[in-house]
mmCIF file of C-alpha atoms and ligand atoms in Angstrom:
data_model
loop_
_atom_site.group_PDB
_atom_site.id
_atom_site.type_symbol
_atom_site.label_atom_id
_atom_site.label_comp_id
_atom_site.label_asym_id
_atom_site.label_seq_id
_atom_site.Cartn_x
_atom_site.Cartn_y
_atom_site.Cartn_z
ATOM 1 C CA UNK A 1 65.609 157.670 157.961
ATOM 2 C CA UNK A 2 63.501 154.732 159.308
ATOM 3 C CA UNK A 3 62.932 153.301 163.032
ATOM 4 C CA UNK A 4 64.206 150.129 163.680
ATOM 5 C CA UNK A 5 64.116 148.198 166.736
ATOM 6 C CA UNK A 6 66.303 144.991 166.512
ATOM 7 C CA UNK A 7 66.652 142.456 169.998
ATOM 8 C CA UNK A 8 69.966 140.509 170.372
ATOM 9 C CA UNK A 9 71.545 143.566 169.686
ATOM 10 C CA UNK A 10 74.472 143.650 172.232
ATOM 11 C CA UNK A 11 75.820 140.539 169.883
ATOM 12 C CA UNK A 12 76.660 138.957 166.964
ATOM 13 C CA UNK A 13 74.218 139.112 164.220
ATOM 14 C CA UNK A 14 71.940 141.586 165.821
ATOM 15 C CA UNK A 15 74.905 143.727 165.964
ATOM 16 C CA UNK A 16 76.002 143.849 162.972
ATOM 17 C CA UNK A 17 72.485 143.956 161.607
ATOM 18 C CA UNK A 18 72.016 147.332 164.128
ATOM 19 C CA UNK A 19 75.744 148.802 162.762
ATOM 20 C CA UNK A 20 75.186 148.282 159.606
ATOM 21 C CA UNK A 21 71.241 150.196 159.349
ATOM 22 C CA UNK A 22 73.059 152.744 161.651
ATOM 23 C CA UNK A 23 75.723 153.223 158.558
ATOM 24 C CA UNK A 24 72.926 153.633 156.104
ATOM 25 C CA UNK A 25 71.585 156.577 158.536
ATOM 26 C CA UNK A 26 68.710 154.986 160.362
ATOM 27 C CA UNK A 27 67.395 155.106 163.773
ATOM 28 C CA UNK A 28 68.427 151.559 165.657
ATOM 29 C CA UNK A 29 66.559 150.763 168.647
ATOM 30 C CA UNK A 30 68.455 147.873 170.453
ATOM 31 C CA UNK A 31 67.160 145.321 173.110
ATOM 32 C CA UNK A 32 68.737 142.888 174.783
ATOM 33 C CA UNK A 33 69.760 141.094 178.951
ATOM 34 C CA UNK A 34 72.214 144.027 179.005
ATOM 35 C CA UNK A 35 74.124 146.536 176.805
ATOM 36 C CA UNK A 36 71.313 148.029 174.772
ATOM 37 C CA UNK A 37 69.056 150.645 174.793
ATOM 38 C CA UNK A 38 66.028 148.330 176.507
ATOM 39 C CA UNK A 39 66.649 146.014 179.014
ATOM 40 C CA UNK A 40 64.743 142.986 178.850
ATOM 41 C CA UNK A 41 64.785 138.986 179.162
ATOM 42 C CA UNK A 42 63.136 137.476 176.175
ATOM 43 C CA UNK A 43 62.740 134.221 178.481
ATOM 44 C CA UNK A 44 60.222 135.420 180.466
ATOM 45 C CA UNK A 45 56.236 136.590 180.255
ATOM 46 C CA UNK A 46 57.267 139.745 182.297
ATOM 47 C CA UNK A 47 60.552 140.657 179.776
ATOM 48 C CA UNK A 48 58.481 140.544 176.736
ATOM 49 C CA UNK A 49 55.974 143.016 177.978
ATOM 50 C CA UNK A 50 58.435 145.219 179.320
ATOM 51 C CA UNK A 51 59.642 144.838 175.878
ATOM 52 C CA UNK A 52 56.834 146.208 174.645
ATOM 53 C CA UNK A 53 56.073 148.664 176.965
ATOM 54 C CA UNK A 54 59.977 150.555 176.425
ATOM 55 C CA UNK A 55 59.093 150.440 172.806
ATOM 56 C CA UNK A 56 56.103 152.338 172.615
ATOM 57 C CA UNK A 57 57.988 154.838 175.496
ATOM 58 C CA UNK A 58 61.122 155.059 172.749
ATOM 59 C CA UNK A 59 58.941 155.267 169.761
ATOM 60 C CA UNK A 60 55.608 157.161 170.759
ATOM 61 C CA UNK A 61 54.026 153.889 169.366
ATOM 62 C CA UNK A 62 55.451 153.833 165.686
ATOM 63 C CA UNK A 63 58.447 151.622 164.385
ATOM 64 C CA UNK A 64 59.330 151.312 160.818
ATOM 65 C CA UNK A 65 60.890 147.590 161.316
ATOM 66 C CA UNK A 66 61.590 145.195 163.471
ATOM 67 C CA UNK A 67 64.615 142.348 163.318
ATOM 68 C CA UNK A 68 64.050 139.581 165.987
ATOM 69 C CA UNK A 69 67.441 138.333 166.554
ATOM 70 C CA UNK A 70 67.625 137.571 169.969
ATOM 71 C CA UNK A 71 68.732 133.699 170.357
ATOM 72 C CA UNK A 72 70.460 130.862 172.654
ATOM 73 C CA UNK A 73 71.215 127.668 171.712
ATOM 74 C CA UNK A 74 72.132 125.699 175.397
ATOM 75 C CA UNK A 75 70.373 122.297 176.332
ATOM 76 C CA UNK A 76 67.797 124.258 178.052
ATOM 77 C CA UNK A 77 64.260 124.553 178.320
ATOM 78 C CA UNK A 78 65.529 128.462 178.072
ATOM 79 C CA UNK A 79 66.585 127.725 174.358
ATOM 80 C CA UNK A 80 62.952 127.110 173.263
ATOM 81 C CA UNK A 81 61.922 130.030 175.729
ATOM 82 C CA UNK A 82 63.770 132.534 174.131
ATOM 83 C CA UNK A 83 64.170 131.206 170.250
ATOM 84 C CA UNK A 84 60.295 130.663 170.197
ATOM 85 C CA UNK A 85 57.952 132.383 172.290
ATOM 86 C CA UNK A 86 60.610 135.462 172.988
ATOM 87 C CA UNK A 87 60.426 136.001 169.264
ATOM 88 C CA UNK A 88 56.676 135.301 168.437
ATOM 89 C CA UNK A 89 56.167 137.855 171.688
ATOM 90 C CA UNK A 90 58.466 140.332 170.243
ATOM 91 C CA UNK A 91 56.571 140.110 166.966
ATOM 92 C CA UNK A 92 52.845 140.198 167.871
ATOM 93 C CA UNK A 93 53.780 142.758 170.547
ATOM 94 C CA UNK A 94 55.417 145.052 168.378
ATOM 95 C CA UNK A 95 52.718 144.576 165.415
ATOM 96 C CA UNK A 96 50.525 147.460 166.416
ATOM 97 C CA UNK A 97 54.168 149.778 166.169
ATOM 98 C CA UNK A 98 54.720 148.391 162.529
ATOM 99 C CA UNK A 99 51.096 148.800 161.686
ATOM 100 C CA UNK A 100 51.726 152.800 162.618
ATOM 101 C CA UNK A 101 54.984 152.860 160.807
ATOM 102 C CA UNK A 102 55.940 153.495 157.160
ATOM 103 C CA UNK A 103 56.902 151.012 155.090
ATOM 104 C CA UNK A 104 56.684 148.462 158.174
ATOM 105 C CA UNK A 105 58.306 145.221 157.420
ATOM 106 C CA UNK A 106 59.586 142.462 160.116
ATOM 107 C CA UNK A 107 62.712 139.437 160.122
ATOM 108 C CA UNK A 108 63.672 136.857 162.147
ATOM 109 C CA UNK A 109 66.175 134.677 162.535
ATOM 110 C CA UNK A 110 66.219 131.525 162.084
ATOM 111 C CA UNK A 111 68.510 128.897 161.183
ATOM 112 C CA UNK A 112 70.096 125.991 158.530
ATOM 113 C CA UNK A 113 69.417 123.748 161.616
ATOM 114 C CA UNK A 114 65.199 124.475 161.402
ATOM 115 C CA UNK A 115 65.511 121.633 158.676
ATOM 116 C CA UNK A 116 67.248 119.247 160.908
ATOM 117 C CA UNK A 117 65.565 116.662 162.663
ATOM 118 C CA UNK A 118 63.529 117.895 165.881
ATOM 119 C CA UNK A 119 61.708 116.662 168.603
ATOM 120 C CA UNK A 120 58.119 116.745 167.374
ATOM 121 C CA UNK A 121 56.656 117.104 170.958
ATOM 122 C CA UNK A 122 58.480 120.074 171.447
ATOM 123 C CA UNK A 123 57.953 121.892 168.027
ATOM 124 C CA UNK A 124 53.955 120.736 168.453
ATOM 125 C CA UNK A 125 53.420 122.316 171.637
ATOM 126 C CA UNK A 126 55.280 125.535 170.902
ATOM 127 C CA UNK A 127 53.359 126.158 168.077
ATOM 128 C CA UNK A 128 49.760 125.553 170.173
ATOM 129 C CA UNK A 129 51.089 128.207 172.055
ATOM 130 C CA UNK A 130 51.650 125.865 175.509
ATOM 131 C CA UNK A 131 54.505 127.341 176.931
ATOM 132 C CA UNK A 132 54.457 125.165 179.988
ATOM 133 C CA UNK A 133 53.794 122.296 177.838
ATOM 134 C CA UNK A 134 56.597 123.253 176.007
ATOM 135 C CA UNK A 135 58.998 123.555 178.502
ATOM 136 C CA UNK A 136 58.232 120.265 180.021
ATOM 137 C CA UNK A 137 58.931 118.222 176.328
ATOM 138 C CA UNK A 138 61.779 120.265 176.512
ATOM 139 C CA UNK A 139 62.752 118.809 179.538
ATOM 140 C CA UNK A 140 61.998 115.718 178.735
ATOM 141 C CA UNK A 141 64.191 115.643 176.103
ATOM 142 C CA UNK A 142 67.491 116.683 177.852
ATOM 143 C CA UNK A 143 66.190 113.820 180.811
ATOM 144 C CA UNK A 144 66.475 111.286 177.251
ATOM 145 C CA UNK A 145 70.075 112.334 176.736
ATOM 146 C CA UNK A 146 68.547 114.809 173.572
ATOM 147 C CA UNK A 147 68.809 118.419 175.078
ATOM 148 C CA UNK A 148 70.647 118.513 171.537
ATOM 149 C CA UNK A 149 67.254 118.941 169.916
ATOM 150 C CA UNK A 150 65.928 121.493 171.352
ATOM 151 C CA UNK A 151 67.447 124.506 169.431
ATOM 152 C CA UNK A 152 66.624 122.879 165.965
ATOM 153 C CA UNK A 153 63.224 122.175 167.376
ATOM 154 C CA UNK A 154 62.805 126.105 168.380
ATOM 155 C CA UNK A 155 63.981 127.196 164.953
ATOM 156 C CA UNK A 156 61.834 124.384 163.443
ATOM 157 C CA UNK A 157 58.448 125.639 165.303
ATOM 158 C CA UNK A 158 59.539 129.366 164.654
ATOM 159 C CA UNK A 159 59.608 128.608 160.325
ATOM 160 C CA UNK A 160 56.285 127.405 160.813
ATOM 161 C CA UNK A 161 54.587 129.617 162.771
ATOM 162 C CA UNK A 162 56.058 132.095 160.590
ATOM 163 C CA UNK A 163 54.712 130.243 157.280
ATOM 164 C CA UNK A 164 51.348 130.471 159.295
ATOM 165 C CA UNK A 165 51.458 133.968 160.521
ATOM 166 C CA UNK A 166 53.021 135.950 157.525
ATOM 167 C CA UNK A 167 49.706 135.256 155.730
ATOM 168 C CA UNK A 168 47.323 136.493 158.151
ATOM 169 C CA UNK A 169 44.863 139.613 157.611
ATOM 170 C CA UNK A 170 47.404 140.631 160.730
ATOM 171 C CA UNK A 171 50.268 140.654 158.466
ATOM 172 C CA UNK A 172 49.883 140.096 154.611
ATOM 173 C CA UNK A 173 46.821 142.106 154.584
ATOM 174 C CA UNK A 174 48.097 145.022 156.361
ATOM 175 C CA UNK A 175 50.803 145.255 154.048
ATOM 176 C CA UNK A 176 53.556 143.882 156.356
ATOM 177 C CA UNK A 177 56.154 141.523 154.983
ATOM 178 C CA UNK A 178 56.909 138.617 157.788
ATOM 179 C CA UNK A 179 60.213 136.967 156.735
ATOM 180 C CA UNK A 180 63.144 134.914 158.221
ATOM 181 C CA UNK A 181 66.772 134.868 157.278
ATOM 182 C CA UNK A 182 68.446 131.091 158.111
ATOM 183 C CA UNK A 183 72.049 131.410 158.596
ATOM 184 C CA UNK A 184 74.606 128.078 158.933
ATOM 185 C CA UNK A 185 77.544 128.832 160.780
ATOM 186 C CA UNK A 186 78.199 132.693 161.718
ATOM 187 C CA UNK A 187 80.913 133.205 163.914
ATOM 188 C CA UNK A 188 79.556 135.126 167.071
ATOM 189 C CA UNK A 189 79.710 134.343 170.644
ATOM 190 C CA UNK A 190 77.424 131.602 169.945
ATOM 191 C CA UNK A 191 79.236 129.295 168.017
ATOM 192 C CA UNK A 192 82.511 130.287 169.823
ATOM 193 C CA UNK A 193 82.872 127.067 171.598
ATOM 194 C CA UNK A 194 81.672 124.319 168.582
ATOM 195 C CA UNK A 195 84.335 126.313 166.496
ATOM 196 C CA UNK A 196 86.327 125.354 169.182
ATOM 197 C CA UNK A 197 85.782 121.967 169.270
ATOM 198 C CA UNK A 198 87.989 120.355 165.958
ATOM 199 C CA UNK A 199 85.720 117.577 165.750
ATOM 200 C CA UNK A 200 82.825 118.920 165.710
ATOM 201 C CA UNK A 201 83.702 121.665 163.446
ATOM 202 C CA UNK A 202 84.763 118.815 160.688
ATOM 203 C CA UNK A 203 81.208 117.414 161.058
ATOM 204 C CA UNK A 204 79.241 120.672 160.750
ATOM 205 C CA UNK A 205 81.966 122.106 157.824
ATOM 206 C CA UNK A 206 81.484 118.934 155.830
ATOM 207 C CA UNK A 207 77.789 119.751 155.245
ATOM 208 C CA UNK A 208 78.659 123.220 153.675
ATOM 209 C CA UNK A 209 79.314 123.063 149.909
ATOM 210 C CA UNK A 210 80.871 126.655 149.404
ATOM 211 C CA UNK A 211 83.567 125.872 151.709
ATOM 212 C CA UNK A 212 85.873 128.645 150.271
ATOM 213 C CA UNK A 213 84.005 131.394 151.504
ATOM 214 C CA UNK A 214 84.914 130.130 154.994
ATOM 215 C CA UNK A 215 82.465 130.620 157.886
ATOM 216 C CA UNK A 216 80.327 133.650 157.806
ATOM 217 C CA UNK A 217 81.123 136.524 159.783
ATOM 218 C CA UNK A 218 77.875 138.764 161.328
ATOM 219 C CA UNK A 219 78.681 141.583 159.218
ATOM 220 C CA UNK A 220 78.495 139.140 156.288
ATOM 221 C CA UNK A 221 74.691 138.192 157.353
ATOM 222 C CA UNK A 222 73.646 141.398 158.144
ATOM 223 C CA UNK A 223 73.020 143.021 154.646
ATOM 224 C CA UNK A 224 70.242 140.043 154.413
ATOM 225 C CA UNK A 225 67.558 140.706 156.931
ATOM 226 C CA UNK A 226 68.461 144.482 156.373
ATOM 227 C CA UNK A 227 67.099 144.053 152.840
ATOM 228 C CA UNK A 228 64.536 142.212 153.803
ATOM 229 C CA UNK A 229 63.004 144.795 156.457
ATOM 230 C CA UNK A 230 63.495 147.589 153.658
ATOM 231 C CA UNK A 231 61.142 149.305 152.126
ATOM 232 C CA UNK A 232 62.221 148.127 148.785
ATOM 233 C CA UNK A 233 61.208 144.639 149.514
ATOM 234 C CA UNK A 234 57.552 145.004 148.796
ATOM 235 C CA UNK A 235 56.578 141.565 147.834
ATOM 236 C CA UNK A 236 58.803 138.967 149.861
ATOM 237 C CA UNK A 237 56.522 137.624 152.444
ATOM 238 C CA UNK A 238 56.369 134.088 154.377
ATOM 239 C CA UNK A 239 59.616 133.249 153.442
ATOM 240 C CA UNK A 240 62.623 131.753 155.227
ATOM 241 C CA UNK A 241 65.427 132.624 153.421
ATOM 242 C CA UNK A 242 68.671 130.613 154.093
ATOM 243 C CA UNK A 243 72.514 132.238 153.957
ATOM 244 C CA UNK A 244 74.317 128.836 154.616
ATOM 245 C CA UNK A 245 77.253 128.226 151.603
ATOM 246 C CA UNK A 246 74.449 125.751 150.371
ATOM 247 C CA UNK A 247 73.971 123.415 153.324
ATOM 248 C CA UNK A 248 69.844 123.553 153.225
ATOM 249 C CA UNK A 249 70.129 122.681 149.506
ATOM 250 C CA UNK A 250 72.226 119.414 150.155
ATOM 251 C CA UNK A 251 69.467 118.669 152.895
ATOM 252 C CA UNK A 252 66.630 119.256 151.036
ATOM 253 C CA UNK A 253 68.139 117.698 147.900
ATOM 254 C CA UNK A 254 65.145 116.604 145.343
ATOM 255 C CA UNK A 255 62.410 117.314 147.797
ATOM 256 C CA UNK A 256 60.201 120.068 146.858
HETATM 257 P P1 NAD B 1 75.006 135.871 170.049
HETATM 258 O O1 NAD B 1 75.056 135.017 171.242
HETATM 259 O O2 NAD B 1 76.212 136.622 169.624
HETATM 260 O O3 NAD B 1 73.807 136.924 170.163
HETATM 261 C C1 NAD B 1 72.558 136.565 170.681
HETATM 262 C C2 NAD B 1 72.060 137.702 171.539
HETATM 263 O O4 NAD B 1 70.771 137.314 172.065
HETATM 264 C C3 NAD B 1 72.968 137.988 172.746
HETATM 265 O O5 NAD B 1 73.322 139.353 172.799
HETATM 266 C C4 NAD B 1 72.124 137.563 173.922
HETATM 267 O O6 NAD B 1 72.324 138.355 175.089
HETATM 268 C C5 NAD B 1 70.710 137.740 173.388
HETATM 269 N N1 NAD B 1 69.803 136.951 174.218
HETATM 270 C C6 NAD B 1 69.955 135.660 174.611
HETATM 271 N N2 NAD B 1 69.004 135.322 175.488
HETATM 272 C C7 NAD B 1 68.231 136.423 175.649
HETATM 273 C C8 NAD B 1 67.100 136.693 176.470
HETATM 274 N N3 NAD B 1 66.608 135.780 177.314
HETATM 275 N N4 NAD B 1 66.538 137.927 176.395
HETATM 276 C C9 NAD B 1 67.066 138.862 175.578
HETATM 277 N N5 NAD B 1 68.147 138.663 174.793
HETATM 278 C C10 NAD B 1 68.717 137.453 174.846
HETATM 279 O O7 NAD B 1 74.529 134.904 168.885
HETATM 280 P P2 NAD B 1 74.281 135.153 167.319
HETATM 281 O O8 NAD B 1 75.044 134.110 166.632
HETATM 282 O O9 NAD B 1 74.438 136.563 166.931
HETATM 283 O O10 NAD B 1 72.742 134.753 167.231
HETATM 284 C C11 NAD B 1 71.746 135.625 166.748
HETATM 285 C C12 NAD B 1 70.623 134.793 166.172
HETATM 286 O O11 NAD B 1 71.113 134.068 165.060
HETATM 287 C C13 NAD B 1 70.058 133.759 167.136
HETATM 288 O O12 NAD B 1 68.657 133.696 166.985
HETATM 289 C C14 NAD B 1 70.704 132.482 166.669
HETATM 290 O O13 NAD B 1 69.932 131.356 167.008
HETATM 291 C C15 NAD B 1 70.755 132.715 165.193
HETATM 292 N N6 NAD B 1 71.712 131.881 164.469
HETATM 293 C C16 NAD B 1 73.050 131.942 164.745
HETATM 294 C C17 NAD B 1 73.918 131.138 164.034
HETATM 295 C C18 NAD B 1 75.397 131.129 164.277
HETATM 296 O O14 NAD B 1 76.092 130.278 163.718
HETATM 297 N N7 NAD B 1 75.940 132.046 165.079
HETATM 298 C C19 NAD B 1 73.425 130.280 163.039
HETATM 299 C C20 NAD B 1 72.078 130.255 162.786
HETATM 300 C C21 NAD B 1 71.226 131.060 163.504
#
């Protein structure tokens, strides 16, 4: 069996993601705040590295796969803090793992709302690596009334830097596929209160062409970045692939 290490996995998609690698008889390594094998808040300079640190004590410094899942998605500069740099952290930290594993492949998540509109001031200085900088547009925008954008603007930055990164002598080179799974709606703690909310469950259903399915369940996602991070997918790399009943294909229409 392989070594995976998967953050956000005391919820929702990164749960079902670590249940269902555990089914196929792999070794799950789960980080999260609480309820996980490492301990660690994504949010901070000082959680990533300890992060890092409990994976090469777990692992003795080799992982087959890692599946960044760890998210929030409040009007908070925390939103950005976690979505963004907490993933690009967990990534480039846990490189030199995947570079000793077999087969070493890595997925994030990101999300149908990455093609919504964003806050360019936010998306430009997350990916220049300013987290300060970023935390401030951040805050500027929930000051404007638009703490709204700040999730679509993390998942925005986060398809990019992936675009960016997955090619690098880092990544493609070393024979490490970098990809991203998009979801729409997944019902998980997350989304627990918008599902709540009639009206604004009419708005975000009536952008979803394959209604009948209904909205996805985690254990409906998780078969996707567990593909992904297999060995069998040798040649998917850079991609951002999107598990939304169709809603990125409406949006993106007859731009190519
Ligand atoms: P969830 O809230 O069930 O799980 C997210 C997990 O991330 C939680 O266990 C939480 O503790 C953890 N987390 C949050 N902040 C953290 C921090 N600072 N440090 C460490 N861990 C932290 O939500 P989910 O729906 O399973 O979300 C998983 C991923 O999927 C997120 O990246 C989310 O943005 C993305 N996503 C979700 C949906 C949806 O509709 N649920 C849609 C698109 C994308």
């Amino acid at each position: 069996g392989r070594t995976y290490l998967i953050t956000g996995a005391a919820s929702g998609i990164g749960k079902a993601t670590a249940s269902h690698l555990r089914q196929q008889g792999h070794t799950v390594i789960g980080a999260d705040l609480q309820g996980a094998d490492i301990s660690a808040d994504l949010a901070t300079p000082e959680g990533r590295a300890e992060l890092v640190d409990h994976a090469h004590e777990l692992t003795a410094g080799r992982l087959d796969a890692v599946v960044a899942c760890a998210g929030l998605a409040q009007f908070t500069p925390a939103t950005v803090q976690v979505n963004y740099f907490g993933v690009v952290a967990t990534l480039e930290g846990l490189r030199p793992l995947l570079a000793a594993g077999t087969d070493p492949r890595a997925v994030l998540i990101s999300s149908v709302t990455s093609v919504h509109p964003h806050d360019t001031a936010i998306v430009d200085a997350a990916l220049s690596g300013d987290e300060e900088a970023t935390v401030a547009a951040a805050q500027a925008a929930i000051d404007r009334g638009e703490g709204y954008a700040i999730y679509p603007s993390s998942k925005a930055a986060l398809a990019r830097w992936l675009r960016r990164t997955a090619v690098t002598d880092d990544w493609a080179a070393a024979g490490i596929p970098l990809n991203g799974v998009a979801p729409g709606t997944v019902v998980t703690p997350m989304t627990e209160g918008m599902l709540a909310d009639a009206g604004i469950r009419k708005v975000v259903d009536a952008s979803v062409p394959m209604r009948l399915h209904g909205h996805a369940r985690p254990e409906q996602i998780a078969p996707l970045p567990a593909w992904l991070a297999s060995p069998e997918n040798s040649h998917v790399t850079g991609q951002v692939v999107f598990i939304d009943g169709g809603a990125e294909a409406v949006l993106r229409g007859d731009s190519t």
